[in-house]
JSON list of C-alpha atoms in Angstrom, two decimals:
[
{"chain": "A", "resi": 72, "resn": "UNK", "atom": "CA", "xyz": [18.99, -0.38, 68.84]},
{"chain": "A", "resi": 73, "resn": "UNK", "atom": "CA", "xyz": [18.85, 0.93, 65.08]},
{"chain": "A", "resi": 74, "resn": "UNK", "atom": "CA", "xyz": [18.03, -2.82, 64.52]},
{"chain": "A", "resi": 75, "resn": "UNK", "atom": "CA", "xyz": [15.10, -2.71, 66.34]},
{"chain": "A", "resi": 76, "resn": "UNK", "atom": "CA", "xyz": [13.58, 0.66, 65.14]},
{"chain": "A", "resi": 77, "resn": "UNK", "atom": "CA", "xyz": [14.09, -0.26, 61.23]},
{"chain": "A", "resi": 78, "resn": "UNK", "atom": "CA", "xyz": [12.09, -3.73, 62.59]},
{"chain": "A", "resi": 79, "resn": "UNK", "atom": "CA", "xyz": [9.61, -1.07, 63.95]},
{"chain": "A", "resi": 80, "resn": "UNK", "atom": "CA", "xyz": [9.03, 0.85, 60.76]},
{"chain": "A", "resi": 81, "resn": "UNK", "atom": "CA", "xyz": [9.07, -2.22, 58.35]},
{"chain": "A", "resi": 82, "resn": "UNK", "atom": "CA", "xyz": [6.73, -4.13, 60.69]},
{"chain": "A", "resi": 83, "resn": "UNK", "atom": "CA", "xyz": [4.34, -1.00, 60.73]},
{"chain": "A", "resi": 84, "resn": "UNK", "atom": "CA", "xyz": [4.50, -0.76, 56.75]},
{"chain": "A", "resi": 85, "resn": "UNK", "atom": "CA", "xyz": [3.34, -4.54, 56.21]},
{"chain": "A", "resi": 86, "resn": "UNK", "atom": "CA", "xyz": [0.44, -4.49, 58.41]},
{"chain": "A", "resi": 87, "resn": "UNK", "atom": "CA", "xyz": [-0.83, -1.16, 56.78]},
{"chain": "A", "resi": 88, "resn": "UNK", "atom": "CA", "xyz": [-0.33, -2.95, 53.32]},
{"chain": "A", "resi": 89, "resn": "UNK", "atom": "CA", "xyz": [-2.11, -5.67, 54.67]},
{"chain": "A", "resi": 90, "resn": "UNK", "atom": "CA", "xyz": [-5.03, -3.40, 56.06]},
{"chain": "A", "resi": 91, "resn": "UNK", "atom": "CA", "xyz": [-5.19, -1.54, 52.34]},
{"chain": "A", "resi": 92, "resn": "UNK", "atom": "CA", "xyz": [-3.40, 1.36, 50.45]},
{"chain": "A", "resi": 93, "resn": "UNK", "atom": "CA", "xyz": [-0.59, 3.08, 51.75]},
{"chain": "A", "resi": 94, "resn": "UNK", "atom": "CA", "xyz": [-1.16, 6.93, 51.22]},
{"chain": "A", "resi": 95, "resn": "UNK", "atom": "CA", "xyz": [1.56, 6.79, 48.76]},
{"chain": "A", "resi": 96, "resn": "UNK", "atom": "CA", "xyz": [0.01, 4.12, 46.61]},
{"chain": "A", "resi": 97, "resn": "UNK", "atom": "CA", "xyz": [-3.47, 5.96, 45.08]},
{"chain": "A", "resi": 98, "resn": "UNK", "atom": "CA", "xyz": [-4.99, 3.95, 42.23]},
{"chain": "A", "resi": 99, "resn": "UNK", "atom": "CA", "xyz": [-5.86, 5.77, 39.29]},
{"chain": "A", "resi": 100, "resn": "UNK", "atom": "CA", "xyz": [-9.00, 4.95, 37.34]},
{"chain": "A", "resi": 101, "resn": "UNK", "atom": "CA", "xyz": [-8.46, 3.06, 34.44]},
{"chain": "A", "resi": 102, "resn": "UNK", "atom": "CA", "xyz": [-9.34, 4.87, 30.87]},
{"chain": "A", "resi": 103, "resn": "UNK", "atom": "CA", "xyz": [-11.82, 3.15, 29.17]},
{"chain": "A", "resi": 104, "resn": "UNK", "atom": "CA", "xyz": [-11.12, 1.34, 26.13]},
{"chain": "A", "resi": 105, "resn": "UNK", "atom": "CA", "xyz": [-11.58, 1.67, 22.70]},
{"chain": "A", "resi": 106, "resn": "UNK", "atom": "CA", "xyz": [-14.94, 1.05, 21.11]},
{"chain": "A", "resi": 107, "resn": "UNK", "atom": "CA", "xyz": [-15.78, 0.88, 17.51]},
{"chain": "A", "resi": 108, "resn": "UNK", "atom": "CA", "xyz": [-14.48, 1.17, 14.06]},
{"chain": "A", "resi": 109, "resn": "UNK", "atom": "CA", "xyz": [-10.36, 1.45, 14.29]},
{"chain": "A", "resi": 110, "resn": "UNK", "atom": "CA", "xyz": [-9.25, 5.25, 13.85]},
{"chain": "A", "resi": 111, "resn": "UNK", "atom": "CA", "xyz": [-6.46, 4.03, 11.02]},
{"chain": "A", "resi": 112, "resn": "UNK", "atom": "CA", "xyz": [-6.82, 2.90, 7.98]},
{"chain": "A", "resi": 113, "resn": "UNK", "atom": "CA", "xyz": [-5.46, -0.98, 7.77]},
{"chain": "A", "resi": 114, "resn": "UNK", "atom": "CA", "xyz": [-3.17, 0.13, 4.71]},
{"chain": "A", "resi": 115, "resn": "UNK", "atom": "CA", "xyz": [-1.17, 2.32, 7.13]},
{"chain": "A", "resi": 116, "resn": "UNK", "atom": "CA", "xyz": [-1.12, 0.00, 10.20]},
{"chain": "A", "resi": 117, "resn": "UNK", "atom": "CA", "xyz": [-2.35, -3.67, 10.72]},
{"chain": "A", "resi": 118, "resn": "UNK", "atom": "CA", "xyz": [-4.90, -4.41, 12.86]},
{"chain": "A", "resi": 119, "resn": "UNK", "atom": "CA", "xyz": [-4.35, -6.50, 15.81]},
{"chain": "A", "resi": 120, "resn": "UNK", "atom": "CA", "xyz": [-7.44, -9.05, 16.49]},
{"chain": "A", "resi": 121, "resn": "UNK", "atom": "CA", "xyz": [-5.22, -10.71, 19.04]},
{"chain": "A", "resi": 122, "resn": "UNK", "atom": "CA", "xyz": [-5.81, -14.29, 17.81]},
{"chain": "A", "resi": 123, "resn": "UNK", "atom": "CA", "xyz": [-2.83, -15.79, 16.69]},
{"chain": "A", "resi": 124, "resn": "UNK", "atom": "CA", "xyz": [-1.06, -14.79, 13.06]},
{"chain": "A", "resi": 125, "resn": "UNK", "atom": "CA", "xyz": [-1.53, -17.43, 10.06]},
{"chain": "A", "resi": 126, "resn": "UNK", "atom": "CA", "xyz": [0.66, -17.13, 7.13]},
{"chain": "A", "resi": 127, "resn": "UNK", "atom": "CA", "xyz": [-2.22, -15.80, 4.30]},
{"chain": "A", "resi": 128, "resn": "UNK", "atom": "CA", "xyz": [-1.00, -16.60, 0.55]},
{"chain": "A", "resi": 129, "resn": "UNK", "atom": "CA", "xyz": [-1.53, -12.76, -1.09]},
{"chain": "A", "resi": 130, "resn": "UNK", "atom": "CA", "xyz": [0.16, -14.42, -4.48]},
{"chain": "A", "resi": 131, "resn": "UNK", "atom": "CA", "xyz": [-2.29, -15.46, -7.41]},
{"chain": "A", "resi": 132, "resn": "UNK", "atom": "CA", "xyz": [-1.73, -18.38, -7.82]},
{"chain": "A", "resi": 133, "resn": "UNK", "atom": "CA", "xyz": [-2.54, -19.76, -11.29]},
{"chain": "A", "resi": 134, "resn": "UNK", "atom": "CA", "xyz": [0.09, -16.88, -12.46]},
{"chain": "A", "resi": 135, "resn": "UNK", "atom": "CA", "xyz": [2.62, -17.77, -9.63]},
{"chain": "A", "resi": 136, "resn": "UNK", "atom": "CA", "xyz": [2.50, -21.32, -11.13]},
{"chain": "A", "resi": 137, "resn": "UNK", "atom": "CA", "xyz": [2.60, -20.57, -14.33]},
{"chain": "A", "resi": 138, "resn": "UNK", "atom": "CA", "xyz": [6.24, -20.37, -15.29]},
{"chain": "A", "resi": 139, "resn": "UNK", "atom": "CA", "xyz": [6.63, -19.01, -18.60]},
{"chain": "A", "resi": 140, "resn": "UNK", "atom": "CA", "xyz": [3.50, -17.32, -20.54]},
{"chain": "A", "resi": 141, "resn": "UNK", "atom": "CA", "xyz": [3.71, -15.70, -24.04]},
{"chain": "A", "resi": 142, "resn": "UNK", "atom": "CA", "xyz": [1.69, -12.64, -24.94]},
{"chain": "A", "resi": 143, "resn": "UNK", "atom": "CA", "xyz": [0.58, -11.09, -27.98]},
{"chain": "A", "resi": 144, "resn": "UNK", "atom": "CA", "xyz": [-0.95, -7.99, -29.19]},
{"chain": "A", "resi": 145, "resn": "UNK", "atom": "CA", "xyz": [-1.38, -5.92, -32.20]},
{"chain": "A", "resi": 146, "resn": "UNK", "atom": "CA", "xyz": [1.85, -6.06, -34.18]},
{"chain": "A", "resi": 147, "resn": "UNK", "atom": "CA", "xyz": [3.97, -7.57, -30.75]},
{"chain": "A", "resi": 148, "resn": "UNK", "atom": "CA", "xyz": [4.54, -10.80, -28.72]},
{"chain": "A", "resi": 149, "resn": "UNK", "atom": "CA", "xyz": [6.58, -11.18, -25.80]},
{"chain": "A", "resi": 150, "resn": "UNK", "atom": "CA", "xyz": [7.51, -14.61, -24.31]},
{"chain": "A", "resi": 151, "resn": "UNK", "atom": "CA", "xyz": [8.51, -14.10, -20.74]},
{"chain": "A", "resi": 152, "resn": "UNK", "atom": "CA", "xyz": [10.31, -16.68, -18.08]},
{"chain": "A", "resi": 153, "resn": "UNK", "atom": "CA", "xyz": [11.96, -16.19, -15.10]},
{"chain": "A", "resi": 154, "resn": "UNK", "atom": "CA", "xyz": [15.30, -14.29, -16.23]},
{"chain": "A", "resi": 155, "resn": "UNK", "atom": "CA", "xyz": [14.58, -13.33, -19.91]},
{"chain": "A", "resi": 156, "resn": "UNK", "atom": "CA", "xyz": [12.00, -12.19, -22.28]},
{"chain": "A", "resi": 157, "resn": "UNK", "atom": "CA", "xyz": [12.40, -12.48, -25.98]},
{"chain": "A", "resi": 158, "resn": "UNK", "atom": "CA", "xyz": [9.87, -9.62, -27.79]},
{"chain": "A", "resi": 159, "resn": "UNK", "atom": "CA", "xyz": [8.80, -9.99, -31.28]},
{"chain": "A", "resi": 160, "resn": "UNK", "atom": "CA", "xyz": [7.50, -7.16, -33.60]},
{"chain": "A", "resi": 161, "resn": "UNK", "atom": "CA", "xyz": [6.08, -7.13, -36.74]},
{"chain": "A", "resi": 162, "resn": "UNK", "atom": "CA", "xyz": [9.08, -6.31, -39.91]},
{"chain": "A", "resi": 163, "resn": "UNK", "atom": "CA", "xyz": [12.09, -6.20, -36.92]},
{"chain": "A", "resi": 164, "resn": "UNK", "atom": "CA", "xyz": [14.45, -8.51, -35.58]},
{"chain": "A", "resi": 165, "resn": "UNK", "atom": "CA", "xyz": [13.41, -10.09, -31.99]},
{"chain": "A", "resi": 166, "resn": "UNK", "atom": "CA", "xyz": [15.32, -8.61, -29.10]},
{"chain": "A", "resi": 167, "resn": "UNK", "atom": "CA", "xyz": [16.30, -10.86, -25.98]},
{"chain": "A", "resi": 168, "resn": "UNK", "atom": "CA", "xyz": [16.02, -8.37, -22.73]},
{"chain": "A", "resi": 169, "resn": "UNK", "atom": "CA", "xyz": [17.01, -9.61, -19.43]},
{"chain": "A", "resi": 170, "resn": "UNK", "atom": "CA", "xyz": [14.21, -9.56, -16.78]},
{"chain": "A", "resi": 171, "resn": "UNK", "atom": "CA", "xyz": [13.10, -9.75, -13.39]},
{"chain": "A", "resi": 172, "resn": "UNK", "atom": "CA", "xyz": [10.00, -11.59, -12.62]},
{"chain": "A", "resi": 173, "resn": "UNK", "atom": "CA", "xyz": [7.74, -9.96, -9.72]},
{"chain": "A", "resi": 174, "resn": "UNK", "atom": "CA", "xyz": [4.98, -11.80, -8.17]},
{"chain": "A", "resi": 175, "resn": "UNK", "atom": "CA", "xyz": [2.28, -10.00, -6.71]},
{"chain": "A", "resi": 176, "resn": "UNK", "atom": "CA", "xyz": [-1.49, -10.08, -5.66]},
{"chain": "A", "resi": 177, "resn": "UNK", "atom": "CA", "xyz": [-2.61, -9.56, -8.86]},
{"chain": "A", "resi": 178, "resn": "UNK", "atom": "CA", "xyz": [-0.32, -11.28, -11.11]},
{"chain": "A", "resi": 179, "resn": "UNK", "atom": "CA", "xyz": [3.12, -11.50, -12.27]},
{"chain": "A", "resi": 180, "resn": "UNK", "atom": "CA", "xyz": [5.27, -9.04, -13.72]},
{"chain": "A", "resi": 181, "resn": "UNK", "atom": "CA", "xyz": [8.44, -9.35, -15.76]},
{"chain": "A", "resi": 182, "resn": "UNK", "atom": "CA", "xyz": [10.91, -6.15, -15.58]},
{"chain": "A", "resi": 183, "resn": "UNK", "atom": "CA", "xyz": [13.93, -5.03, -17.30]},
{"chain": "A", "resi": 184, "resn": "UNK", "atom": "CA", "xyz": [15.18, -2.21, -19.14]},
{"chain": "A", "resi": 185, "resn": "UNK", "atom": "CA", "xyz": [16.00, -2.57, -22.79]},
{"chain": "A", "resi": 186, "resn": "UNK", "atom": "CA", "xyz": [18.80, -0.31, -24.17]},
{"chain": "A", "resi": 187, "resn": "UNK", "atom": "CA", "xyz": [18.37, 1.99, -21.11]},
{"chain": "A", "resi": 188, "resn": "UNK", "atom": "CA", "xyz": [14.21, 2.23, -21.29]},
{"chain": "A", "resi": 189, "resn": "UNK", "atom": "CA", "xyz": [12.10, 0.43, -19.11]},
{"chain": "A", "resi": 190, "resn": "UNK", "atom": "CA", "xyz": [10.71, -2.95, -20.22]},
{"chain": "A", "resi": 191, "resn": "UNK", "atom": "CA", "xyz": [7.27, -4.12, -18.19]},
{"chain": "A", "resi": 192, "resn": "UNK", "atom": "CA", "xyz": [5.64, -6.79, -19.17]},
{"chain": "A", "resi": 193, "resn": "UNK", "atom": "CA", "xyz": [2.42, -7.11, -16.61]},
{"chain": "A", "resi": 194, "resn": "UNK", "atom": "CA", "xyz": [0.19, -10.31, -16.45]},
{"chain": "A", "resi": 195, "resn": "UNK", "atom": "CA", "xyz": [-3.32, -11.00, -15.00]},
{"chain": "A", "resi": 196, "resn": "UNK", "atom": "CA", "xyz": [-5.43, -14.08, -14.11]},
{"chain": "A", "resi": 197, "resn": "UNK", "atom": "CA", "xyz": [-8.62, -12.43, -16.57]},
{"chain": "A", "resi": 198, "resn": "UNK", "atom": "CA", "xyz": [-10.22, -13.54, -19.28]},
{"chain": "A", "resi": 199, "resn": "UNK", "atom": "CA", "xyz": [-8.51, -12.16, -22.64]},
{"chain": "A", "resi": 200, "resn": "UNK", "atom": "CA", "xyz": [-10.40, -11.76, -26.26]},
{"chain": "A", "resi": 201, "resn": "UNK", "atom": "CA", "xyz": [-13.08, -11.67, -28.06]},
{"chain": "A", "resi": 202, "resn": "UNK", "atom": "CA", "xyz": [-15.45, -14.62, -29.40]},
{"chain": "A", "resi": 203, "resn": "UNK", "atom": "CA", "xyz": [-14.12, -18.30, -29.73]},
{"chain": "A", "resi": 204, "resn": "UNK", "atom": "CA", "xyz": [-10.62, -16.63, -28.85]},
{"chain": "A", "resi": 205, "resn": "UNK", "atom": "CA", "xyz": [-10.38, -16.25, -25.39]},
{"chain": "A", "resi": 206, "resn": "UNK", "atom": "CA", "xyz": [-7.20, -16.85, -22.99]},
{"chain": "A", "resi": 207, "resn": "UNK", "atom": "CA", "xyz": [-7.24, -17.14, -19.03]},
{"chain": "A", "resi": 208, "resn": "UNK", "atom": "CA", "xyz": [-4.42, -14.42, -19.16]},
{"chain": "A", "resi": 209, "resn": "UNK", "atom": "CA", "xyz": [-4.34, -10.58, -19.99]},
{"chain": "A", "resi": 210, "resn": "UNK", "atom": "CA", "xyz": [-1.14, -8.63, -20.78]},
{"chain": "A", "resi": 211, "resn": "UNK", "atom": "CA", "xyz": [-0.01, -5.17, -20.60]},
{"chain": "A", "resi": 212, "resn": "UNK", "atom": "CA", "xyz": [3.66, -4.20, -22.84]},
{"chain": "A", "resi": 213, "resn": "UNK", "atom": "CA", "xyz": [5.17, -1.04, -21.46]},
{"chain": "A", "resi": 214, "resn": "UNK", "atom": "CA", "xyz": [8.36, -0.21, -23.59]},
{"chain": "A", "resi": 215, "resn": "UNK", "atom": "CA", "xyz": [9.55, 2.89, -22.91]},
{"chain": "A", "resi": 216, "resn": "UNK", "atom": "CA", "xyz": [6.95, 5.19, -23.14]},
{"chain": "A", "resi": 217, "resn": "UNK", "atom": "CA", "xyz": [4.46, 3.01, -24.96]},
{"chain": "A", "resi": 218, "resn": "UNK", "atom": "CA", "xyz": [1.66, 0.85, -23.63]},
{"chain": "A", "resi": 219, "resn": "UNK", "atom": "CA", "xyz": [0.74, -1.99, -25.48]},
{"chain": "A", "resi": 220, "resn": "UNK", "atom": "CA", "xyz": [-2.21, -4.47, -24.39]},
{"chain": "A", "resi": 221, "resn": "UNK", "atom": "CA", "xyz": [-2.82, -8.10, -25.39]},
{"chain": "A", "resi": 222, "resn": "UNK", "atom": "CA", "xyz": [-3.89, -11.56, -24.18]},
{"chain": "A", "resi": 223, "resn": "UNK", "atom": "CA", "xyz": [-1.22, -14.00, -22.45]},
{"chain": "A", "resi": 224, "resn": "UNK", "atom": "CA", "xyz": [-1.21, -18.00, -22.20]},
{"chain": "A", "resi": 225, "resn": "UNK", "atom": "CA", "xyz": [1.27, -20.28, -20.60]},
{"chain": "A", "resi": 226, "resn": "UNK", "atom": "CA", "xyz": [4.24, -22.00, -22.67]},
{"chain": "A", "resi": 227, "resn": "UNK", "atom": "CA", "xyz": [6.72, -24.21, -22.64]},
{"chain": "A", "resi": 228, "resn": "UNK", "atom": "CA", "xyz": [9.32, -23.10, -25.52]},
{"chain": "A", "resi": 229, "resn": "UNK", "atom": "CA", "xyz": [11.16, -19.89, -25.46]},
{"chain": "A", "resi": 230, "resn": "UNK", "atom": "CA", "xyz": [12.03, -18.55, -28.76]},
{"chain": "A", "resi": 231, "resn": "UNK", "atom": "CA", "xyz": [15.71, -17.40, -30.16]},
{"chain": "A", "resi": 232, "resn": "UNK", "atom": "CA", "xyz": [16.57, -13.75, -29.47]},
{"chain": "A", "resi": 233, "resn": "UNK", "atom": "CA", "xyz": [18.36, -12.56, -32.79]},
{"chain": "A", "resi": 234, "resn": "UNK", "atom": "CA", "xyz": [19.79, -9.82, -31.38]},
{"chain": "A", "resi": 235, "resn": "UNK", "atom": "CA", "xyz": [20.25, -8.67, -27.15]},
{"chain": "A", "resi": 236, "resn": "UNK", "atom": "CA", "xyz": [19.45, -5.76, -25.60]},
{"chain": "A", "resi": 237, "resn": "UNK", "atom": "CA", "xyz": [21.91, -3.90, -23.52]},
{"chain": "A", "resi": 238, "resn": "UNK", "atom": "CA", "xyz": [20.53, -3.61, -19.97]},
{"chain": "A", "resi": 239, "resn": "UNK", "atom": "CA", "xyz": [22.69, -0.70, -18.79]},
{"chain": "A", "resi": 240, "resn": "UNK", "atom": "CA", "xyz": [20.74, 2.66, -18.04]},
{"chain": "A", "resi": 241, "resn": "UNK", "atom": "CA", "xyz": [21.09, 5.51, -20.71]},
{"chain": "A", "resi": 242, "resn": "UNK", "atom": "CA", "xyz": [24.34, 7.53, -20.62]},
{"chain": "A", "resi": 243, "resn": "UNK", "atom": "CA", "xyz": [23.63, 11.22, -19.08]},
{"chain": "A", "resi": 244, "resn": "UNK", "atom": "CA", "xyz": [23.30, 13.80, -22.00]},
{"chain": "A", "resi": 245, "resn": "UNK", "atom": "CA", "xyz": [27.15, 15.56, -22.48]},
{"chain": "A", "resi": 246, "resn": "UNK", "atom": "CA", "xyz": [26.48, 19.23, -21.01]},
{"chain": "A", "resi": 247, "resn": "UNK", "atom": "CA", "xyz": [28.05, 21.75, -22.97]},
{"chain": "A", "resi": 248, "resn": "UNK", "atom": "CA", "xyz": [30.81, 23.66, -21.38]},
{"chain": "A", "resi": 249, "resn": "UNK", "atom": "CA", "xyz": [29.68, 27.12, -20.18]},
{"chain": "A", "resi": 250, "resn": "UNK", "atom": "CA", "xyz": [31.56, 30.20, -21.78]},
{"chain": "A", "resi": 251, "resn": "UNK", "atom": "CA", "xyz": [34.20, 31.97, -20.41]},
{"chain": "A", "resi": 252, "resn": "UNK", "atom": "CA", "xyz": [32.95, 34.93, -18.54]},
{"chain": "A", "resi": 253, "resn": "UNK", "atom": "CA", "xyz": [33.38, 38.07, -20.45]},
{"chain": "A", "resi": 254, "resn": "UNK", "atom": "CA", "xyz": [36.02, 40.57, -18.53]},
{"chain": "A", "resi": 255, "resn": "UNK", "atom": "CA", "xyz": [34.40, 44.61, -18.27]},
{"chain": "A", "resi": 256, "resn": "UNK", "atom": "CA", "xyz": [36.57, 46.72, -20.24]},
{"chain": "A", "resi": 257, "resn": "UNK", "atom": "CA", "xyz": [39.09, 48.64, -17.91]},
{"chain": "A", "resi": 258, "resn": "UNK", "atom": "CA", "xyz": [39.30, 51.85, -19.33]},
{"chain": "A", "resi": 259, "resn": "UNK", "atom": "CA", "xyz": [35.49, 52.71, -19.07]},
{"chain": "A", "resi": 260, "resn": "UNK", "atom": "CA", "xyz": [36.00, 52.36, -14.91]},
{"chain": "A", "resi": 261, "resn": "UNK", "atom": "CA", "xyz": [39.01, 54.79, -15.30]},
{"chain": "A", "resi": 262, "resn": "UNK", "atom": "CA", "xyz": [36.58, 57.23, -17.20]},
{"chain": "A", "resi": 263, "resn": "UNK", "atom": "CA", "xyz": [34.25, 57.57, -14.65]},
{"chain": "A", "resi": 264, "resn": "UNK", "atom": "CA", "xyz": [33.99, 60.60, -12.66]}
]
């Protein structure tokens, strides 16, 4: 008998779905969708086009194929590959500093720190110079806290550091030990009234 009346009930439900909505199953409106402009910026998020993703080369390329460039400026030169960068000034010994190279949209970028400072040499796909002496290549030199700038063009011989530069960061500054904290004389606290 219970058979029969859950048959009853289940029967019932199926030909009221098949009539239309059940009282328990109200639609809701759908919300509009979005129109216009996007309300983020694409920096922040991507925007989704829905068509399907292509990889998109965001490397320039003439500096991404370049693979060793040497750059010049007044009273420097740097020549730069992918692990070490000799740099060259006027009346000193050149220094061999051990770099990174960085590809990016707008160039390529060799960084390292030499003898604890930071070591930057930046390079862009623009026309360097003045004149008769122009290169495809400007350069920006940041050694420690000066900026150099120069022109850059690709090479193929790296020249002999005389002396290397020690890559380690800079020692913290010894803190001097504070003094020993003065006592308060006993005998004026006995004085006191």
């Amino acid at each position: 008998m219970k058979f029969r009346s859950a048959f009853a009930v289940l029967s019932m439900t199926v030909a009221l779905a098949a009539c239309g909505e059940l009282p328990f199953q109200k639609s809701e409106p759908e919300a509009p969708g979005h129109s216009g402009p996007p309300n983020v910026s694409p920096l922040e998020q991507p925007i989704e086009t829905g068509a399907e993703g292509k990889p998109v080369a965001t490397a320039e390329s003439s500096t991404m194929s370049t693979a060793m460039f040497r750059a010049a400026g007044n009273g420097w030169a740097v020549t730069a590959a992918d692990k070490t960068a000799v740099y060259e000034r006027s009346g000193a010994r050149s220094v061999g500093v051990t770099v990174r190279r960085m590809v990016y949209g707008g160039g390529v970028e060799f960084i390292g720190l030499m003898n604890g400072s930071v070591f930057a040499l930046n390079i862009q796909a623009a026309e360097c110079g003045t004149g008769s002496d122009k290169t495809r290549f400007t350069a920006r030199l940041r050694v420690g806290s000066q900026r150099l700038e120069g022109c850059a063009t690709p090479t193929d011989t790296m020249p002999k550091a005389q002396v290397r530069a020690s890559s380690a960061a800079p020692k913290p500054k010894a803190q001097p030990k504070p003094a020993a904290p003065v006592e308060k004389p006993a005998a004026a606290a006995e004085d006191a009234p």
